[in-house]
Coordinates of C-alpha atoms in Angstrom, one line a residue:
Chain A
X9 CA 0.0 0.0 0.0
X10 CA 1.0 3.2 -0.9
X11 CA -0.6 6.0 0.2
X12 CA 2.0 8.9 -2.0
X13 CA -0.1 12.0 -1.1
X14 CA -1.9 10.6 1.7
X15 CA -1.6 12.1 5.6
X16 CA 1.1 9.8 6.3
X17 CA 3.3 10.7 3.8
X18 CA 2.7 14.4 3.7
X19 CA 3.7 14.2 7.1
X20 CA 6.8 12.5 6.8
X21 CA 7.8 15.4 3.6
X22 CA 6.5 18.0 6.4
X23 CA 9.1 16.6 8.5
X24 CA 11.6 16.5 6.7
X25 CA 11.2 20.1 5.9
X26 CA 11.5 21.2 9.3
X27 CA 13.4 19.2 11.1
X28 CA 16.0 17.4 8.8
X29 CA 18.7 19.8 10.1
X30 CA 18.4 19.2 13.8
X31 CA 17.7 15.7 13.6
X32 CA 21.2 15.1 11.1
X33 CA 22.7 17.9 13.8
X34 CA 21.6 15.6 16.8
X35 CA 22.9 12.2 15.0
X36 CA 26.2 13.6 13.8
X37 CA 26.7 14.0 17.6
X38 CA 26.4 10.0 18.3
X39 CA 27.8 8.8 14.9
X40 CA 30.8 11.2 14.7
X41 CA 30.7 10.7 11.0
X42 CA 29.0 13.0 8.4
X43 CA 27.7 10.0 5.9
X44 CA 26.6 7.5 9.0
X45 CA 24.8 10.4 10.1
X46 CA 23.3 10.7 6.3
X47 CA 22.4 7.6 6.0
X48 CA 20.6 7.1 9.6
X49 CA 18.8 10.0 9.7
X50 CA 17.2 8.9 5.8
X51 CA 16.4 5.3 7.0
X52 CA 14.7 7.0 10.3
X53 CA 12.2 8.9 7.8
X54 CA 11.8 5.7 5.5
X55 CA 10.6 4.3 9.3
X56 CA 8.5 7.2 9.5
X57 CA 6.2 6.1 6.4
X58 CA 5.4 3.0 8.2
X59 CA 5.5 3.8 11.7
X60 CA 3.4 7.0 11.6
X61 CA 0.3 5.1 9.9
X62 CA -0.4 4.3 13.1
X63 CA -0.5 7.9 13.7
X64 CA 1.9 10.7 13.4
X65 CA 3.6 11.7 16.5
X66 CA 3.2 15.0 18.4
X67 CA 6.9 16.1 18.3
X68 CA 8.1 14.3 15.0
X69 CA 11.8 15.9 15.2
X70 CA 11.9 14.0 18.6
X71 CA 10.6 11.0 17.1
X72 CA 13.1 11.0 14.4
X73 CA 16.0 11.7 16.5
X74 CA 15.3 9.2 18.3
X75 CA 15.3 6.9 15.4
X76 CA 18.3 7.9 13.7
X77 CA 20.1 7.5 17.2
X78 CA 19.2 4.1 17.5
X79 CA 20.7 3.2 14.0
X80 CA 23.6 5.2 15.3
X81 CA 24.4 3.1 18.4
X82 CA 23.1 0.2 16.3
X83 CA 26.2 0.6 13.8
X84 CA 28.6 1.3 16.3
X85 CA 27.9 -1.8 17.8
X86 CA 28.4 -3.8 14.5
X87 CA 32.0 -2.5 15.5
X88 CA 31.9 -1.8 11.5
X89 CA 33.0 1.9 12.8
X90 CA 36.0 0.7 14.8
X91 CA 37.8 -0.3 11.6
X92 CA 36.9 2.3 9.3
X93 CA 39.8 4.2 7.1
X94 CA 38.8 7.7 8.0
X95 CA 39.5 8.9 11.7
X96 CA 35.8 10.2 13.5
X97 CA 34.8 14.1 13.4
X98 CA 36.0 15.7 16.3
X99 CA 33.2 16.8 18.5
X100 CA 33.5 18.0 22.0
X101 CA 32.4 15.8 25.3
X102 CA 29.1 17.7 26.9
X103 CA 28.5 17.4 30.9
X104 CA 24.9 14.8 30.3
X105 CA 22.2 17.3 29.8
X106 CA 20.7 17.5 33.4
X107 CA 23.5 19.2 34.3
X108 CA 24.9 21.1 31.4
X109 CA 24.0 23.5 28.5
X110 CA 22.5 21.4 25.9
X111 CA 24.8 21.8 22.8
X112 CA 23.8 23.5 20.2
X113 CA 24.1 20.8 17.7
X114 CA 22.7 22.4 14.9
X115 CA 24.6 25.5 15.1
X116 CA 27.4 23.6 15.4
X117 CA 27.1 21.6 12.2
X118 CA 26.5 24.6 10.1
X119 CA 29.9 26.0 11.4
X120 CA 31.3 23.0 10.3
X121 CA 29.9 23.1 7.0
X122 CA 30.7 26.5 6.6
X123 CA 34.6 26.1 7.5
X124 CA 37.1 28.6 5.8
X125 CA 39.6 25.8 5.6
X126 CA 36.6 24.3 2.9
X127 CA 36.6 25.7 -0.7
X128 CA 33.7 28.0 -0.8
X129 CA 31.8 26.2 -3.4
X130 CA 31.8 23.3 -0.8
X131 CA 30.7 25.2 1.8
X132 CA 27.5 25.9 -0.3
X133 CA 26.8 22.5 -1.5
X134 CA 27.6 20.9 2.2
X135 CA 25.2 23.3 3.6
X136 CA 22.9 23.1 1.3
X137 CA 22.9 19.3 1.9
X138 CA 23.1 18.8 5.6
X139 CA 21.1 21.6 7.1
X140 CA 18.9 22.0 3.8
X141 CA 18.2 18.4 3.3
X142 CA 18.5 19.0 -0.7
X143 CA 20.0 16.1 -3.2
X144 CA 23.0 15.9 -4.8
X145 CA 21.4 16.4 -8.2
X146 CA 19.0 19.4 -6.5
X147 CA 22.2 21.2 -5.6
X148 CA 24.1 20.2 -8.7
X149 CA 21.6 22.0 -10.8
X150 CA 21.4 25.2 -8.4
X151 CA 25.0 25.7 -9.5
X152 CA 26.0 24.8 -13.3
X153 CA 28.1 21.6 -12.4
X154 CA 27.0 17.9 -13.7
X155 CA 25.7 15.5 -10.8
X156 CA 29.4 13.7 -10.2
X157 CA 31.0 16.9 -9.7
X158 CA 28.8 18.1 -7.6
X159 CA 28.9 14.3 -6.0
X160 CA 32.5 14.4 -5.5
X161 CA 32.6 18.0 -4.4
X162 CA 30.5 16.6 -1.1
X163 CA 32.6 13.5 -0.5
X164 CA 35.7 15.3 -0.6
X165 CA 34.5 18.2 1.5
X166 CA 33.4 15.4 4.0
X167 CA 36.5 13.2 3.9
X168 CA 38.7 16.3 4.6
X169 CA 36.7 17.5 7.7
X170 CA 37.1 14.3 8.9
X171 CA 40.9 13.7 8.3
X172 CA 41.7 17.1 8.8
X173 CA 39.9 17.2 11.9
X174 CA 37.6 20.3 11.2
X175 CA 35.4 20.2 14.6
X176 CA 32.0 19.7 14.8
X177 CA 31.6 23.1 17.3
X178 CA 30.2 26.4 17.5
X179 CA 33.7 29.0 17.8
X180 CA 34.8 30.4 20.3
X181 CA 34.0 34.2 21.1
X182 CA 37.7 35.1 19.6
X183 CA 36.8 33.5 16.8
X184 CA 33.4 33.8 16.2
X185 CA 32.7 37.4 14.3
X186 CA 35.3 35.9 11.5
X187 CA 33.7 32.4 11.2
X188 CA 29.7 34.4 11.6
X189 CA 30.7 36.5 8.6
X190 CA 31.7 32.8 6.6
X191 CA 28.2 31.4 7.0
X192 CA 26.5 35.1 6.1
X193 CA 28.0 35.0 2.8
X194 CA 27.2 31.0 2.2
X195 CA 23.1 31.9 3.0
X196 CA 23.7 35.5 0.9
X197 CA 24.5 32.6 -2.0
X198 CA 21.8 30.5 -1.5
X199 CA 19.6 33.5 -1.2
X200 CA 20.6 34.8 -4.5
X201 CA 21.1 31.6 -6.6
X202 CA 17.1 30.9 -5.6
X203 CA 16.1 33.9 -6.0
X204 CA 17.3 33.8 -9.8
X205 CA 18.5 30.2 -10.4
X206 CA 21.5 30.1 -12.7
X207 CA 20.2 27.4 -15.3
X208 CA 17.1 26.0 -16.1
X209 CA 13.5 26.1 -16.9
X210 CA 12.2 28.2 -13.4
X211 CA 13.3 31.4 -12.4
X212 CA 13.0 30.9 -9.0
X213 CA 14.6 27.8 -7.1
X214 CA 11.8 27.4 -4.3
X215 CA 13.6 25.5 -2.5
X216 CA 16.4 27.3 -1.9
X217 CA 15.1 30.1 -1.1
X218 CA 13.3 28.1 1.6
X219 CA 16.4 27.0 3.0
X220 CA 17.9 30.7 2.4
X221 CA 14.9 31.2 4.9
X222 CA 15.4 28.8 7.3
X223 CA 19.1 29.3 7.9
X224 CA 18.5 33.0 8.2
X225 CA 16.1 32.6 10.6
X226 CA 18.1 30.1 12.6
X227 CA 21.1 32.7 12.8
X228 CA 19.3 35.4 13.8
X229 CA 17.4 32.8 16.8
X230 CA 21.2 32.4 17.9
X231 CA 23.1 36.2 17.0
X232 CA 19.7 38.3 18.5
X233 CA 22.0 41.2 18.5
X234 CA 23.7 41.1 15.3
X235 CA 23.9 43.4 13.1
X236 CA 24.8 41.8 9.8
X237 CA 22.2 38.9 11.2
X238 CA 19.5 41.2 11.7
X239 CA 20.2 42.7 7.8
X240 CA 20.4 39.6 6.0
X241 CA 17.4 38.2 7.5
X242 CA 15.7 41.6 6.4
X243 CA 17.3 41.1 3.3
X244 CA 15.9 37.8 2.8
X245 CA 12.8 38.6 3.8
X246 CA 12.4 41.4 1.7
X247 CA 13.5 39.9 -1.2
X248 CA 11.1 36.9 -0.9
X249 CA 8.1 39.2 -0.2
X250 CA 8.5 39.6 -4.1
X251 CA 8.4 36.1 -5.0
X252 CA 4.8 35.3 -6.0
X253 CA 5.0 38.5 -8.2
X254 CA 8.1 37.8 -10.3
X255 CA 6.7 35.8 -12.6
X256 CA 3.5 35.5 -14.8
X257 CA 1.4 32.4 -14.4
X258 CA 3.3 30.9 -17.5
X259 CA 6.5 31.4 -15.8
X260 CA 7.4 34.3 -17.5
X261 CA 9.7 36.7 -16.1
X262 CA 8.0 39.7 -14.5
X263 CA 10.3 42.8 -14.0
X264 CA 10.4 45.1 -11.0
X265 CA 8.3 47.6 -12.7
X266 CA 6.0 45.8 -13.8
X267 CA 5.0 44.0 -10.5
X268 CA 1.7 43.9 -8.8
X269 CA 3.0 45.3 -5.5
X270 CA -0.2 44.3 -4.2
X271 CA 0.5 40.5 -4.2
X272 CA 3.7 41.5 -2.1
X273 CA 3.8 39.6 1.0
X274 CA 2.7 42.3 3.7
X275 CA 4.3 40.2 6.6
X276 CA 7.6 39.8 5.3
X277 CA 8.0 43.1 4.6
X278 CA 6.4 44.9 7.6
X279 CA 9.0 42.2 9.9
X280 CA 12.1 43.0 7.2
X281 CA 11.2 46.7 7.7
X282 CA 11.8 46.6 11.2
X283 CA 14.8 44.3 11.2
X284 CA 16.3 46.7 8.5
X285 CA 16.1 50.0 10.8
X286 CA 17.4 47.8 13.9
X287 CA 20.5 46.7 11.5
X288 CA 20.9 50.6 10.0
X289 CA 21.8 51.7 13.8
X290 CA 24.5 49.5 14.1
X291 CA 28.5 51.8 14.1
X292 CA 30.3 51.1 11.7
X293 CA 27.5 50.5 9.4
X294 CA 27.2 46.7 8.5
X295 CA 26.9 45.5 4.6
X296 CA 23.6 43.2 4.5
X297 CA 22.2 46.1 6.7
X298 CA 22.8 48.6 3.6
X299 CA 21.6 45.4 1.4
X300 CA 18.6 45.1 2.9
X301 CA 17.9 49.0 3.2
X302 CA 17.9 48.9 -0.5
X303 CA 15.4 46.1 -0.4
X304 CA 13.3 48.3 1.8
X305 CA 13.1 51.3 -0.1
X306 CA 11.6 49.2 -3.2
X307 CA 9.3 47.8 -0.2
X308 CA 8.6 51.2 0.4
X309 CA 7.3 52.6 -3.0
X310 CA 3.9 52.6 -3.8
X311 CA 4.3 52.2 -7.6
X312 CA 7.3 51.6 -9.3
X313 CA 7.4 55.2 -10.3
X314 CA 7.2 56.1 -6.8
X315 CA 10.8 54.5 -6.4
X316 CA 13.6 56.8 -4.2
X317 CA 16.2 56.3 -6.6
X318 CA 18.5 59.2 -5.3
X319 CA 18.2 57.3 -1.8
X320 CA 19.3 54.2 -3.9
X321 CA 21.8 55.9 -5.2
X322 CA 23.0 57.0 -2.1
X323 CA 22.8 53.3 -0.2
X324 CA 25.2 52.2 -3.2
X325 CA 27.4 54.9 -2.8
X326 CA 28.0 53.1 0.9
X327 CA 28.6 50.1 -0.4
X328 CA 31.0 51.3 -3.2
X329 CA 32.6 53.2 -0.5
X330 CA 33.5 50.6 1.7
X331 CA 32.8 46.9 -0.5
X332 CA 33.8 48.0 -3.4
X333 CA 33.0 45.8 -6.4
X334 CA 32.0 45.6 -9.8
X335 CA 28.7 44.0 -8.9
X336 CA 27.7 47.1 -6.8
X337 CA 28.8 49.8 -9.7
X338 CA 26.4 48.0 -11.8
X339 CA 23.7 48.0 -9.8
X340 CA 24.8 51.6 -8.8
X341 CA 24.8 52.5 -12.8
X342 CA 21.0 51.2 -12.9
X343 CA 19.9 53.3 -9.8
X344 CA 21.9 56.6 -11.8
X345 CA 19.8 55.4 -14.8
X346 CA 16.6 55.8 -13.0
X347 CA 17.2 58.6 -10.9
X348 CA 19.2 60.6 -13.4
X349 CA 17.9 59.7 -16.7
X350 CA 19.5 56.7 -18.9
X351 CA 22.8 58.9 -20.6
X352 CA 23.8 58.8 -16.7
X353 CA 23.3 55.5 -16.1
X354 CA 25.4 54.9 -19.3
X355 CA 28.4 57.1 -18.0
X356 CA 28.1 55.1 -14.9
X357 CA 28.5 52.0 -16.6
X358 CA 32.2 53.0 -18.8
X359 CA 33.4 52.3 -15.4
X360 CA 33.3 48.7 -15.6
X361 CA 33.9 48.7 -19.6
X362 CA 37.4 46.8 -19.4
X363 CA 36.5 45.1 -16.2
X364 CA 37.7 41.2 -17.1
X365 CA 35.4 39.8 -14.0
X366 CA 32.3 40.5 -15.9
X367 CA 33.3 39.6 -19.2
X368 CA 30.7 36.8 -19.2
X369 CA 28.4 38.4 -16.8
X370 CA 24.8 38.8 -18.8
X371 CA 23.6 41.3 -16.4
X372 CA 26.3 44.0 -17.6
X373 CA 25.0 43.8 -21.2
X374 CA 21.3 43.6 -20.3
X375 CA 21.7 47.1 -18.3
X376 CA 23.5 48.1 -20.8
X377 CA 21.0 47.4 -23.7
X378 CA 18.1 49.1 -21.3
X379 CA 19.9 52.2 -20.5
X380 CA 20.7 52.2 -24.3
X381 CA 16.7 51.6 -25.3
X382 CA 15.6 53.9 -22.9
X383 CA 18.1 56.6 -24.9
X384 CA 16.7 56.2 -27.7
X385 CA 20.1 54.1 -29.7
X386 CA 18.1 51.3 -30.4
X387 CA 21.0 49.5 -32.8
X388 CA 23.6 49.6 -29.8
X389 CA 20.9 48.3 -27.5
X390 CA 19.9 45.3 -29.7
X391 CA 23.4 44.3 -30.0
X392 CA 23.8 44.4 -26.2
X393 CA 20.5 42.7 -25.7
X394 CA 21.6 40.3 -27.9
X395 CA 25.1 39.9 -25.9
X396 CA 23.0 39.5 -22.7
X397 CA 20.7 36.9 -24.1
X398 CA 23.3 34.3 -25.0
X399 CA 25.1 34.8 -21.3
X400 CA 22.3 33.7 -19.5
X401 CA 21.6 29.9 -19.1
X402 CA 18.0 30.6 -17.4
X403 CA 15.1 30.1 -20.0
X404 CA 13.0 32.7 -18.6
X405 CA 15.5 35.3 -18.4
X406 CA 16.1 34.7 -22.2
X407 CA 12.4 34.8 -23.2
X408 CA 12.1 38.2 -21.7
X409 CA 15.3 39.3 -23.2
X410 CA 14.0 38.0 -26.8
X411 CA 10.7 39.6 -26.0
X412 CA 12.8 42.8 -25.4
X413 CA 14.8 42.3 -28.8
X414 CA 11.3 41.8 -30.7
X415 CA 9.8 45.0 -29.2
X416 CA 12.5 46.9 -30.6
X417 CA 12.4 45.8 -33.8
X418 CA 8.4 46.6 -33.9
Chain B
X7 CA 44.3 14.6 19.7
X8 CA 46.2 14.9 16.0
X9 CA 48.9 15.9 15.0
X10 CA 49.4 18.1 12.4
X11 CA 52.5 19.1 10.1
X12 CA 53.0 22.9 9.5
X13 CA 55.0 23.5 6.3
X14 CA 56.9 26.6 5.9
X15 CA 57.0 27.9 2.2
X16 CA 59.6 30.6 1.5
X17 CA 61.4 32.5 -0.5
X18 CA 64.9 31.5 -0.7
X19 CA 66.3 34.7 -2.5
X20 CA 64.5 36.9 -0.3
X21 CA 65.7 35.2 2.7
X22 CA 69.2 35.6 1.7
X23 CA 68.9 38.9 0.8
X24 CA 68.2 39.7 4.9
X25 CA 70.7 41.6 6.5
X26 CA 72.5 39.9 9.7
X27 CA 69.7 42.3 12.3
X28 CA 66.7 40.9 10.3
X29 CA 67.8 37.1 10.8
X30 CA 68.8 37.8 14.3
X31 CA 65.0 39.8 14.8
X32 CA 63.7 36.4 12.5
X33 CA 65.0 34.1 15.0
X34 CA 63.9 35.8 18.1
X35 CA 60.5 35.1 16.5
X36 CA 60.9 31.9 16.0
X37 CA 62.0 31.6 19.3
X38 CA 59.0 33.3 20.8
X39 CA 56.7 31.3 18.5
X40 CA 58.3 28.2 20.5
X41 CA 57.7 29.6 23.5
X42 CA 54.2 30.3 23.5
X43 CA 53.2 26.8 21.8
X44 CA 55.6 24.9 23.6
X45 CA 53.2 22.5 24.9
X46 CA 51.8 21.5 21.5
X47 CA 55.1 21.4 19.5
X48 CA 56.4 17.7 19.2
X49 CA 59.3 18.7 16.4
X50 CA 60.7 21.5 14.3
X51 CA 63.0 22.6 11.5
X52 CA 64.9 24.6 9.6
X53 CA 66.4 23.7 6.1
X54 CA 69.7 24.5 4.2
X55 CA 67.7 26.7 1.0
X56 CA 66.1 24.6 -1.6
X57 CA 69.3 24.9 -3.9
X58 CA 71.0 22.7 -1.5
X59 CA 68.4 19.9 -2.5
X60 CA 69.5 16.5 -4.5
X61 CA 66.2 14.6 -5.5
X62 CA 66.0 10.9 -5.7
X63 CA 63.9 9.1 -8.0
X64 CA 63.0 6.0 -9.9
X65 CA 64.7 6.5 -13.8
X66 CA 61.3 7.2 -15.9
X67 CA 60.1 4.4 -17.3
X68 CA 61.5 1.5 -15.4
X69 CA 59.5 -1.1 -13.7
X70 CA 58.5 -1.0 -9.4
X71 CA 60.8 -2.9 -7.7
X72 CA 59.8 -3.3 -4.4
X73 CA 58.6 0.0 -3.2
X74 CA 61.4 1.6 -3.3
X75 CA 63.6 3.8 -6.1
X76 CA 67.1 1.2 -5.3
X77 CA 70.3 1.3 -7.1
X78 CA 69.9 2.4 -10.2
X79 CA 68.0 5.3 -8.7
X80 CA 67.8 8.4 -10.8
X81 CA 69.8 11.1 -8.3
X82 CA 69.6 15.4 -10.0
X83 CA 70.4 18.3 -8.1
X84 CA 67.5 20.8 -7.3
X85 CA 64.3 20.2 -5.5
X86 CA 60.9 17.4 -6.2
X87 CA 59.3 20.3 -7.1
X88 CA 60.4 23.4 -8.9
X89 CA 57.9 26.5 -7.3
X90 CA 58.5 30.3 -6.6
X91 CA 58.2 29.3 -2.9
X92 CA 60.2 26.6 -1.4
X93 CA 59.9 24.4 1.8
X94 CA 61.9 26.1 4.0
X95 CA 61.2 24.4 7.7
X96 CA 58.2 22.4 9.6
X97 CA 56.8 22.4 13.0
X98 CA 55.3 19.2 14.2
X99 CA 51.9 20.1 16.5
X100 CA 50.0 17.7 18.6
X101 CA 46.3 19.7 18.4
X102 CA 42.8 18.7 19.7
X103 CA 41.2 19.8 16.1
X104 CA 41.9 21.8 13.1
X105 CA 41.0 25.1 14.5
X106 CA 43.5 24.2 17.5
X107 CA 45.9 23.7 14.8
X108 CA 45.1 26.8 12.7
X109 CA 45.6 29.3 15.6
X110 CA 49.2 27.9 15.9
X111 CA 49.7 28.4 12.4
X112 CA 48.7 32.0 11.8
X113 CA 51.7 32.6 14.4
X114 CA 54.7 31.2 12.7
X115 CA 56.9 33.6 11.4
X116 CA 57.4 33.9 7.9
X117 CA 58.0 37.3 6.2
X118 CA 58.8 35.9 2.8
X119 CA 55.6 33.1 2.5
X120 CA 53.4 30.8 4.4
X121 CA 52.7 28.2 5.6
X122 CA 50.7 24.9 5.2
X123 CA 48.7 23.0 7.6
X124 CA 48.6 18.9 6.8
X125 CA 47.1 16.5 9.2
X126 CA 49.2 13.3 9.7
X127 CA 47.6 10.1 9.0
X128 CA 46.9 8.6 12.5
X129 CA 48.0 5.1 11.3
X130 CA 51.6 6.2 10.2
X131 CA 54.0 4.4 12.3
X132 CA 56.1 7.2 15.3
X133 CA 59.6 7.2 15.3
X134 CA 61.3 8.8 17.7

């Protein structure tokens, strides 16, 4: 009997939604290894689909842990552990819990996956997998690479925190505002690769901006009084208010302008509102704070035409001031376009004519060919139009950019 | 516990271009890096500059035998590895965990380079 969208098993996905990370965090504890963790914590949810027919439990993260413990103790005890090539992940000794702090496994494991001594793709792809609960093939599609790269990415990020004894911890307080800024920029990435995913069909990668969700909201549960925490889970949230209204019910892309700022999601944005002017007060002024300010002020306008683009303008100017990159004088260049008329935006952009890091970046060309448009030198802009359409490697990005192309030529 | 190697890349020219003070002030560092992680060092050095290398290696081509390069062993002058930076010197560290390890590392002085962090196989048989 199956029963594929039946209580049972929408219980079991609902669960593994919400509590994957902390019941992986809790095993990794007992097992001490990364894959035995894995594989545990997957056959405790394949128990689930049989043992919750009987009905589902009240806390189904306890349940689960529970389950994936038992394997754990169950495999150590085949002694298959004791023999094994790869030395076990180095995790602290905690006073038993009557006593002590509980620890704060889940924290701890996304420290772990988020190690500097990790190449930063891994860091992604590990957290991704282990807090986010996504496939292999899930997260080799969120980032360009086939499925056996992105396979072999995970097991040699995971064989080298073992041997290299990466510890399964939560830094120290000397260390901790180095490592915190690590795992900011790892949920920044997932943030923007779901919010537009670099390859396929959709725009948006649900799922990872789910996750993008999740681990925001778990950072800012443990850093109440951070700054940079506080902006990035403004920024997240005002980013995602937008989702339902990027795209058309074909899939289409929907641009800013064009959005029904109605179907914006008023929560999100009245909670990322308030987060934003917590993170603004912080000295000296923290990057996802001016991030997420810029979020806000699109939250803020009524219409698009309504838009603050001097104060845009003026948050970029900040970051170009003191993050300084190619990424933020374009998106500086499109503010100038808007607030100052298009032949400033174009001025803005011969900055970043020669600049060999976005070479093959199709957003250059696309602002380009808009600013161009909107002056009026339609031939220039179809040719950077053109440019931007065969950079881009997400369908609906390219449909709007050929619907672009077509409008010029009409 | 592990124990982790800590390879010293540096520049050999720009090491021998120090005047007699800078060793002297070079030295005192290294002394104080001793010092202060004392208890975790288990072993240490400093080598002659990469020129002073002779590499030993099977002759290209020829079969295994046994493990081991033997007689007929291909011997040049020069180091394994030709690079910019050299090995220049190693600390041996006996660290709870990698980050124990790391914080030792960012301490060793080294004007010219850096250094490396490798964990040692656990299985590797101890001489001593």
């Amino acid at each position: 009997m199956t029963d594929a969208d039946g209580p049972v098993s929408r219980a079991v996905a609902d669960a593994h939604r919400r509590e994957w990370a902390g019941v992986l965090a809790a095993t990794v504890r007992v097992t001490r290894d990364l894959d035995l963790a894995e594989e545990c914590v997957q056959e405790a949810y394949a128990q689930a689909l049989t043992a919750w027919r009987d009905g589902v439990p009240a806390r189904p993260g306890a349940w689960l842990t529970t389950a994936a413990r038992r394997r754990a103790l169950d495999a150590h005890r085949r002694a298959a552990v004791a023999q094994r090539a790869l030395p076990l992940l180095v995790v602290d000794e905690v006073a038993p819990e009557p006593w002590g702090t509980p620890p704060d496994d889940l924290l701890a494991l996304l420290f772990t996956c988020c190690h500097p001594a990790l190449t930063a793709e891994a860091r992604v792809a590990l957290t991704l997998r282990l807090l986010g609960g996504l496939t292999t093939p899930e997260i080799a599609r969120a980032f360009l690479v086939t499925e056996p790269t992105m396979a072999a990415r995970l097991t040699r990020a995971k064989k080298k925190i073992a041997a290299a004894g990466v510890p399964f911890r939560v830094p120290g307080p000397d260390e901790l505002p180095r490592r915190l800024a690590g795992v900011l920029t790892v949920v920044a990435l997932v943030l923007t690769t779901g919010h537009t995913a670099p390859t396929g069909a959709a725009l948006v990668r649900d799922d990872l901006l789910d996750r993008a969700h999740d681990l925001a909201r778990l950072l800012r549960s443990r850093f109440p009084d951070d700054a940079d925490v506080a902006g990035l889970l403004a920024l997240v949230l005002l980013t995602d208010a937008r989702r339902a209204s990027r795209t058309d019910p074909a899939g289409g892309l929907v641009l800013l302008a064009d959005q029904d700022r109605a179907s914006w999601d008023a929560d999100m944005i009245t909670e990322g509102r308030v987060l934003v002017r917590t993170a603004l007060t912080a000295r000296p002024v923290r990057r996802y704070a001016v991030l997420a300010a810029i979020a806000a002020v699109h939250a803020d306008a009524a219409t698009f035409a309504d838009t603050d683009w001097p104060e845009i303008v003026g948050l970029y100017d900040v970051l170009a001031a003191r993050w300084p990159s190619p990424v933020v004088t374009l998106n500086r260049a499109v503010a100038v376009g808007f607030a100052d008329g298009p032949d400033a935006g174009l001025a803005a952009l011969d900055a970043l004519r020669d600049e060999p890091r976005l070479a093959a970046y199709g957003y250059l060309a696309a602002a380009r060919g808009e600013l161009l448009r909107r002056a009026g030198r339609d031939a220039e802009a179809r040719t950077a139009l053109e440019e931007a359409a065969l950079l881009t490697a997400n369908d609906v990005e390219r449909e709007l950019l050929a619907d672009r192309l077509a409008a010029l030529d009409g | 516990m592990g124990q982790y190697l800590i390879l010293i890349y540096t520049d050999d020219a720009s090491h021998a271009a120090m005047g007699e003070q800078e060793v002297g002030a070079l030295m005192a560092a290294h002394q104080a890096f001793g010092a202060e992680h004392g208890e975790a060092l288990r072993g240490g050095g400093w080598l002659h500059p990469a020129a002073t290398a002779t590499s030993v290696r099977r002759p290209d081509g020829r079969e295994t035998n046994g493990f081991a390069a033997g007689e007929d062993a291909l011997v040049t002058d020069g180091p394994y590895g030709e690079t910019k930076e050299a090995l220049g010197g190693y600390y041996l560290v006996e660290a709870p965990d990698l980050d124990a390890a790391l914080a030792i590392a960012r301490d060793v002085p080294e004007p010219f380079g850096g250094v490396e962090v490798r964990p040692l196989r656990p299985t590797v048989q101890q001489y001593s």
